[in-house]
Amino acid sequence: MENIFYKQLLENNKEWVQSKLDLDPDFFNKLAHGQQPPVLWIGCADSRVPANEIIGAQPGEVFVHRNIANMVIHSDMNMLSVLDYAVNALKVKHVIVCGHYGCGGIAAAMGNQHIGIIDNWIRHIKDVYRFHNKELDAIENQKKRFNRFVELNVVEQVFDLAKTSIVQNAWENKQPLHIHGWVYGIDSGLIKDLNVNFKSNDELDEVYQLKF
Ligand code: CO
């Protein structure tokens, strides 16, 4: 059964190529010349949140980084490399952190179960809970508390983006760069914009503001 599914993926690929060529015989030739995506997407690795598909973006339009619970961890060399390349080489205009309701990473952070090495990744999400524990603990309904935690985690990751030397340096150089926080509803397909739009580091606590 699994073997059939695996083979089907390759068949799907052939059909997809043909469907693209039917619409535009130059589709892949154009992409081969390079990329200039206007957007960097930082999303969850969850299989139900495919970046391009849910925003109707074509190949070449979105630079994508995904990890468990869409985290922006400033010592994560993978994330930093993607961010640096997107901002400084590709000159993206927007960075979107997109979380999603029902996120397993956030659920794990609300609990105490030991899972494995991932516990250490989840720890960063627990920090977000601690920053907002008054607001979260006051929400009695567990689902509502879970949903709010998802949102607060996205907001915190947007702040963490703004704190990076990469983003602050871009703003210092007057590079147009907007950063946003979104939450995707797995049960609705709809995205909610949390309106945490950042355009400069003035909005950060002073201790994080870098002087160049
Ligand atoms: Co998730």
PDB file of C-alpha atoms and ligand atoms in Angstrom:
ATOM      1  CA  MET A   1       0.000   0.000   0.000  1.00  0.00           C
ATOM      2  CA  GLU A   2       2.751   2.437   1.010  1.00  0.00           C
ATOM      3  CA  ASN A   3       4.729   1.423  -2.039  1.00  0.00           C
ATOM      4  CA  ILE A   4       1.780   2.293  -4.283  1.00  0.00           C
ATOM      5  CA  PHE A   5       1.455   5.686  -2.601  1.00  0.00           C
ATOM      6  CA  TYR A   6       5.149   6.336  -3.163  1.00  0.00           C
ATOM      7  CA  LYS A   7       4.952   5.453  -6.852  1.00  0.00           C
ATOM      8  CA  GLN A   8       1.844   7.572  -7.218  1.00  0.00           C
ATOM      9  CA  LEU A   9       3.839  10.636  -6.114  1.00  0.00           C
ATOM     10  CA  LEU A  10       6.123  10.271  -9.128  1.00  0.00           C
ATOM     11  CA  GLU A  11       3.126   9.806 -11.405  1.00  0.00           C
ATOM     12  CA  ASN A  12       1.559  12.929  -9.908  1.00  0.00           C
ATOM     13  CA  ASN A  13       4.740  14.826 -10.670  1.00  0.00           C
ATOM     14  CA  LYS A  14       4.606  13.891 -14.359  1.00  0.00           C
ATOM     15  CA  GLU A  15       0.976  14.975 -14.563  1.00  0.00           C
ATOM     16  CA  TRP A  16       1.762  18.260 -12.791  1.00  0.00           C
ATOM     17  CA  VAL A  17       4.609  19.024 -15.219  1.00  0.00           C
ATOM     18  CA  GLN A  18       2.294  18.403 -18.160  1.00  0.00           C
ATOM     19  CA  SER A  19      -0.454  20.594 -16.691  1.00  0.00           C
ATOM     20  CA  LYS A  20       2.016  23.463 -16.289  1.00  0.00           C
ATOM     21  CA  LEU A  21       3.395  23.022 -19.810  1.00  0.00           C
ATOM     22  CA  ASP A  22      -0.128  22.958 -21.233  1.00  0.00           C
ATOM     23  CA  LEU A  23      -0.713  26.443 -19.807  1.00  0.00           C
ATOM     24  CA  ASP A  24       2.738  27.814 -20.614  1.00  0.00           C
ATOM     25  CA  PRO A  25       5.332  25.848 -22.611  1.00  0.00           C
ATOM     26  CA  ASP A  26       8.029  28.145 -21.148  1.00  0.00           C
ATOM     27  CA  PHE A  27       6.957  27.680 -17.517  1.00  0.00           C
ATOM     28  CA  PHE A  28      10.058  25.759 -16.399  1.00  0.00           C
ATOM     29  CA  ASN A  29      12.453  27.579 -18.719  1.00  0.00           C
ATOM     30  CA  LYS A  30      11.497  30.866 -17.068  1.00  0.00           C
ATOM     31  CA  LEU A  31      11.968  29.428 -13.563  1.00  0.00           C
ATOM     32  CA  ALA A  32      15.383  28.080 -14.526  1.00  0.00           C
ATOM     33  CA  HIS A  33      16.614  31.662 -15.002  1.00  0.00           C
ATOM     34  CA  GLY A  34      16.437  32.444 -11.296  1.00  0.00           C
ATOM     35  CA  GLN A  35      14.109  33.519  -8.528  1.00  0.00           C
ATOM     36  CA  GLN A  36      12.948  36.844  -7.177  1.00  0.00           C
ATOM     37  CA  PRO A  37      10.300  35.958  -4.599  1.00  0.00           C
ATOM     38  CA  PRO A  38       8.772  38.952  -2.773  1.00  0.00           C
ATOM     39  CA  VAL A  39       7.939  36.890   0.307  1.00  0.00           C
ATOM     40  CA  LEU A  40       9.716  34.777   2.897  1.00  0.00           C
ATOM     41  CA  TRP A  41       7.352  32.369   4.620  1.00  0.00           C
ATOM     42  CA  ILE A  42       8.212  30.980   8.041  1.00  0.00           C
ATOM     43  CA  GLY A  43       5.620  28.335   8.806  1.00  0.00           C
ATOM     44  CA  CYS A  44       4.972  25.142  10.713  1.00  0.00           C
ATOM     45  CA  ALA A  45       6.172  21.821   9.315  1.00  0.00           C
ATOM     46  CA  ASP A  46       2.612  20.482   9.743  1.00  0.00           C
ATOM     47  CA  SER A  47       1.505  18.614   6.593  1.00  0.00           C
ATOM     48  CA  ARG A  48      -1.849  20.429   6.637  1.00  0.00           C
ATOM     49  CA  VAL A  49      -0.320  23.875   6.141  1.00  0.00           C
ATOM     50  CA  PRO A  50       1.327  23.810   2.692  1.00  0.00           C
ATOM     51  CA  ALA A  51       2.731  27.308   2.224  1.00  0.00           C
ATOM     52  CA  ASN A  52       2.245  27.937  -1.493  1.00  0.00           C
ATOM     53  CA  GLU A  53      -1.069  26.188  -1.820  1.00  0.00           C
ATOM     54  CA  ILE A  54      -3.035  28.058   0.854  1.00  0.00           C
ATOM     55  CA  ILE A  55      -2.056  31.482  -0.497  1.00  0.00           C
ATOM     56  CA  GLY A  56      -2.354  30.614  -4.180  1.00  0.00           C
ATOM     57  CA  ALA A  57       1.333  31.252  -4.832  1.00  0.00           C
ATOM     58  CA  GLN A  58       3.166  29.835  -7.827  1.00  0.00           C
ATOM     59  CA  PRO A  59       6.684  28.357  -7.882  1.00  0.00           C
ATOM     60  CA  GLY A  60       9.108  31.279  -7.684  1.00  0.00           C
ATOM     61  CA  GLU A  61       6.845  33.469  -5.534  1.00  0.00           C
ATOM     62  CA  VAL A  62       7.567  32.338  -1.974  1.00  0.00           C
ATOM     63  CA  PHE A  63      10.844  31.492  -0.236  1.00  0.00           C
ATOM     64  CA  VAL A  64       9.954  28.976   2.443  1.00  0.00           C
ATOM     65  CA  HIS A  65      11.297  27.938   5.821  1.00  0.00           C
ATOM     66  CA  ARG A  66       9.318  25.534   7.955  1.00  0.00           C
ATOM     67  CA  ASN A  67       9.932  23.970  11.340  1.00  0.00           C
ATOM     68  CA  ILE A  68       7.896  22.687  14.245  1.00  0.00           C
ATOM     69  CA  ALA A  69       5.609  25.493  15.456  1.00  0.00           C
ATOM     70  CA  ASN A  70       7.047  28.151  13.092  1.00  0.00           C
ATOM     71  CA  MET A  71       9.753  29.244  15.497  1.00  0.00           C
ATOM     72  CA  VAL A  72      12.252  32.064  15.004  1.00  0.00           C
ATOM     73  CA  ILE A  73      15.075  31.007  17.291  1.00  0.00           C
ATOM     74  CA  HIS A  74      18.013  33.362  17.066  1.00  0.00           C
ATOM     75  CA  SER A  75      20.641  30.644  17.481  1.00  0.00           C
ATOM     76  CA  ASP A  76      19.098  28.418  14.779  1.00  0.00           C
ATOM     77  CA  MET A  77      21.673  28.513  11.976  1.00  0.00           C
ATOM     78  CA  ASN A  78      19.181  27.048   9.523  1.00  0.00           C
ATOM     79  CA  MET A  79      16.609  29.799  10.124  1.00  0.00           C
ATOM     80  CA  LEU A  80      19.286  32.516  10.185  1.00  0.00           C
ATOM     81  CA  SER A  81      20.754  31.336   6.891  1.00  0.00           C
ATOM     82  CA  VAL A  82      17.352  31.323   5.213  1.00  0.00           C
ATOM     83  CA  LEU A  83      16.549  34.759   6.640  1.00  0.00           C
ATOM     84  CA  ASP A  84      19.919  36.209   5.639  1.00  0.00           C
ATOM     85  CA  TYR A  85      19.650  34.898   2.098  1.00  0.00           C
ATOM     86  CA  ALA A  86      16.031  36.017   1.724  1.00  0.00           C
ATOM     87  CA  VAL A  87      16.643  39.530   3.058  1.00  0.00           C
ATOM     88  CA  ASN A  88      20.156  40.274   1.821  1.00  0.00           C
ATOM     89  CA  ALA A  89      20.399  38.337  -1.445  1.00  0.00           C
ATOM     90  CA  LEU A  90      16.800  37.963  -2.647  1.00  0.00           C
ATOM     91  CA  LYS A  91      15.637  41.263  -1.092  1.00  0.00           C
ATOM     92  CA  VAL A  92      12.211  39.989  -0.120  1.00  0.00           C
ATOM     93  CA  LYS A  93       9.737  42.742   0.790  1.00  0.00           C
ATOM     94  CA  HIS A  94       7.744  40.739   3.326  1.00  0.00           C
ATOM     95  CA  VAL A  95       8.468  38.112   5.937  1.00  0.00           C
ATOM     96  CA  ILE A  96       5.396  36.245   7.136  1.00  0.00           C
ATOM     97  CA  VAL A  97       5.372  34.085  10.247  1.00  0.00           C
ATOM     98  CA  CYS A  98       2.357  31.812   9.832  1.00  0.00           C
ATOM     99  CA  GLY A  99       1.207  29.673  12.736  1.00  0.00           C
ATOM    100  CA  HIS A 100      -1.910  27.564  12.783  1.00  0.00           C
ATOM    101  CA  TYR A 101      -4.642  26.628  15.211  1.00  0.00           C
ATOM    102  CA  GLY A 102      -4.404  23.041  16.411  1.00  0.00           C
ATOM    103  CA  CYS A 103      -0.594  23.108  16.240  1.00  0.00           C
ATOM    104  CA  GLY A 104       0.876  19.957  17.800  1.00  0.00           C
ATOM    105  CA  GLY A 105       4.012  21.824  18.876  1.00  0.00           C
ATOM    106  CA  ILE A 106       1.964  24.354  20.818  1.00  0.00           C
ATOM    107  CA  ALA A 107      -0.164  21.582  22.341  1.00  0.00           C
ATOM    108  CA  ALA A 108       2.998  19.798  23.457  1.00  0.00           C
ATOM    109  CA  ALA A 109       4.284  23.023  25.011  1.00  0.00           C
ATOM    110  CA  MET A 110       1.087  23.292  27.071  1.00  0.00           C
ATOM    111  CA  GLY A 111       1.644  19.810  28.461  1.00  0.00           C
ATOM    112  CA  ASN A 112       4.380  18.121  30.407  1.00  0.00           C
ATOM    113  CA  GLN A 113       4.841  14.851  28.539  1.00  0.00           C
ATOM    114  CA  HIS A 114       8.439  13.935  27.681  1.00  0.00           C
ATOM    115  CA  ILE A 115       8.618  13.110  23.975  1.00  0.00           C
ATOM    116  CA  GLY A 116      12.306  13.059  23.082  1.00  0.00           C
ATOM    117  CA  ILE A 117      14.917  15.453  21.790  1.00  0.00           C
ATOM    118  CA  ILE A 118      12.046  17.619  20.573  1.00  0.00           C
ATOM    119  CA  ASP A 119      11.440  18.549  24.245  1.00  0.00           C
ATOM    120  CA  ASN A 120      14.333  20.989  23.870  1.00  0.00           C
ATOM    121  CA  TRP A 121      12.752  22.653  20.844  1.00  0.00           C
ATOM    122  CA  ILE A 122       9.382  22.818  22.589  1.00  0.00           C
ATOM    123  CA  ARG A 123      11.144  24.539  25.492  1.00  0.00           C
ATOM    124  CA  HIS A 124      11.286  27.730  23.434  1.00  0.00           C
ATOM    125  CA  ILE A 125       7.497  27.640  23.112  1.00  0.00           C
ATOM    126  CA  LYS A 126       7.154  27.142  26.861  1.00  0.00           C
ATOM    127  CA  ASP A 127       9.099  30.391  27.276  1.00  0.00           C
ATOM    128  CA  VAL A 128       6.363  32.126  25.287  1.00  0.00           C
ATOM    129  CA  TYR A 129       3.806  30.698  27.715  1.00  0.00           C
ATOM    130  CA  ARG A 130       5.802  32.029  30.646  1.00  0.00           C
ATOM    131  CA  PHE A 131       5.947  35.524  29.107  1.00  0.00           C
ATOM    132  CA  HIS A 132       2.162  35.520  28.787  1.00  0.00           C
ATOM    133  CA  ASN A 133       1.168  33.253  31.673  1.00  0.00           C
ATOM    134  CA  LYS A 134      -1.164  35.797  33.299  1.00  0.00           C
ATOM    135  CA  GLU A 135      -3.269  36.186  30.159  1.00  0.00           C
ATOM    136  CA  LEU A 136      -3.200  32.476  29.292  1.00  0.00           C
ATOM    137  CA  ASP A 137      -3.876  31.114  32.770  1.00  0.00           C
ATOM    138  CA  ALA A 138      -6.909  33.411  32.998  1.00  0.00           C
ATOM    139  CA  ILE A 139      -8.565  31.661  30.032  1.00  0.00           C
ATOM    140  CA  GLU A 140     -10.526  28.784  31.567  1.00  0.00           C
ATOM    141  CA  ASN A 141     -11.694  27.148  28.350  1.00  0.00           C
ATOM    142  CA  GLN A 142      -8.818  24.928  27.288  1.00  0.00           C
ATOM    143  CA  LYS A 143      -9.473  25.234  23.544  1.00  0.00           C
ATOM    144  CA  LYS A 144      -9.622  29.015  23.780  1.00  0.00           C
ATOM    145  CA  ARG A 145      -6.419  29.037  25.817  1.00  0.00           C
ATOM    146  CA  PHE A 146      -4.768  26.800  23.189  1.00  0.00           C
ATOM    147  CA  ASN A 147      -5.911  29.108  20.358  1.00  0.00           C
ATOM    148  CA  ARG A 148      -4.664  32.205  22.155  1.00  0.00           C
ATOM    149  CA  PHE A 149      -1.325  30.510  22.863  1.00  0.00           C
ATOM    150  CA  VAL A 150      -1.006  29.798  19.104  1.00  0.00           C
ATOM    151  CA  GLU A 151      -1.591  33.504  18.399  1.00  0.00           C
ATOM    152  CA  LEU A 152       0.758  34.754  21.112  1.00  0.00           C
ATOM    153  CA  ASN A 153       3.470  32.425  19.874  1.00  0.00           C
ATOM    154  CA  VAL A 154       3.208  33.924  16.382  1.00  0.00           C
ATOM    155  CA  VAL A 155       3.376  37.458  17.813  1.00  0.00           C
ATOM    156  CA  GLU A 156       6.453  36.506  19.830  1.00  0.00           C
ATOM    157  CA  GLN A 157       8.141  34.997  16.755  1.00  0.00           C
ATOM    158  CA  VAL A 158       7.485  38.225  14.820  1.00  0.00           C
ATOM    159  CA  PHE A 159       9.191  40.138  17.655  1.00  0.00           C
ATOM    160  CA  ASP A 160      12.056  37.639  17.549  1.00  0.00           C
ATOM    161  CA  LEU A 161      12.394  38.299  13.817  1.00  0.00           C
ATOM    162  CA  ALA A 162      12.557  42.033  14.460  1.00  0.00           C
ATOM    163  CA  LYS A 163      15.240  41.480  17.079  1.00  0.00           C
ATOM    164  CA  THR A 164      17.579  39.694  14.664  1.00  0.00           C
ATOM    165  CA  SER A 165      20.628  41.621  13.474  1.00  0.00           C
ATOM    166  CA  ILE A 166      19.580  40.739   9.908  1.00  0.00           C
ATOM    167  CA  VAL A 167      16.218  42.489  10.049  1.00  0.00           C
ATOM    168  CA  GLN A 168      17.500  45.447  12.085  1.00  0.00           C
ATOM    169  CA  ASN A 169      20.349  45.912   9.623  1.00  0.00           C
ATOM    170  CA  ALA A 170      17.931  45.915   6.685  1.00  0.00           C
ATOM    171  CA  TRP A 171      15.812  48.589   8.365  1.00  0.00           C
ATOM    172  CA  GLU A 172      18.919  50.621   9.180  1.00  0.00           C
ATOM    173  CA  ASN A 173      19.733  50.552   5.451  1.00  0.00           C
ATOM    174  CA  LYS A 174      16.184  51.720   4.600  1.00  0.00           C
ATOM    175  CA  GLN A 175      15.453  48.467   2.836  1.00  0.00           C
ATOM    176  CA  PRO A 176      11.682  48.063   2.449  1.00  0.00           C
ATOM    177  CA  LEU A 177      10.941  45.068   4.665  1.00  0.00           C
ATOM    178  CA  HIS A 178       7.663  44.363   6.409  1.00  0.00           C
ATOM    179  CA  ILE A 179       7.166  41.536   8.844  1.00  0.00           C
ATOM    180  CA  HIS A 180       3.793  40.013   9.620  1.00  0.00           C
ATOM    181  CA  GLY A 181       2.118  37.461  11.877  1.00  0.00           C
ATOM    182  CA  TRP A 182      -0.665  35.231  10.569  1.00  0.00           C
ATOM    183  CA  VAL A 183      -2.602  32.273  11.921  1.00  0.00           C
ATOM    184  CA  TYR A 184      -4.108  29.653   9.629  1.00  0.00           C
ATOM    185  CA  GLY A 185      -7.309  27.819  10.502  1.00  0.00           C
ATOM    186  CA  ILE A 186      -6.911  24.154   9.640  1.00  0.00           C
ATOM    187  CA  ASP A 187     -10.681  23.645  10.014  1.00  0.00           C
ATOM    188  CA  SER A 188     -11.624  26.640   7.836  1.00  0.00           C
ATOM    189  CA  GLY A 189      -8.704  27.171   5.474  1.00  0.00           C
ATOM    190  CA  LEU A 190      -8.810  30.853   6.351  1.00  0.00           C
ATOM    191  CA  ILE A 191      -5.885  32.992   7.464  1.00  0.00           C
ATOM    192  CA  LYS A 192      -6.202  35.575  10.229  1.00  0.00           C
ATOM    193  CA  ASP A 193      -3.806  38.525  10.089  1.00  0.00           C
ATOM    194  CA  LEU A 194      -2.763  39.364  13.654  1.00  0.00           C
ATOM    195  CA  ASN A 195      -1.723  42.840  12.480  1.00  0.00           C
ATOM    196  CA  VAL A 196       1.668  42.802  14.152  1.00  0.00           C
ATOM    197  CA  ASN A 197       3.167  44.756  11.297  1.00  0.00           C
ATOM    198  CA  PHE A 198       6.686  45.932  11.935  1.00  0.00           C
ATOM    199  CA  LYS A 199       8.544  48.497   9.872  1.00  0.00           C
ATOM    200  CA  SER A 200      11.301  49.640  12.212  1.00  0.00           C
ATOM    201  CA  ASN A 201      13.128  48.566  15.338  1.00  0.00           C
ATOM    202  CA  ASP A 202      11.789  51.582  17.286  1.00  0.00           C
ATOM    203  CA  GLU A 203       8.903  49.348  18.300  1.00  0.00           C
ATOM    204  CA  LEU A 204      11.203  46.942  20.149  1.00  0.00           C
ATOM    205  CA  ASP A 205      12.112  47.241  23.812  1.00  0.00           C
ATOM    206  CA  GLU A 206      15.143  49.484  23.924  1.00  0.00           C
ATOM    207  CA  VAL A 207      17.438  46.739  25.184  1.00  0.00           C
ATOM    208  CA  TYR A 208      17.048  44.895  21.835  1.00  0.00           C
ATOM    209  CA  GLN A 209      17.661  47.906  19.591  1.00  0.00           C
ATOM    210  CA  LEU A 210      20.972  47.640  17.787  1.00  0.00           C
ATOM    211  CA  LYS A 211      22.899  50.803  16.904  1.00  0.00           C
ATOM    212  CA  PHE A 212      24.818  50.653  13.649  1.00  0.00           C
TER     213      PHE A 212
HETATM  214 CO    CO B   1       2.103  23.186  13.870  1.00  0.00          CO
END
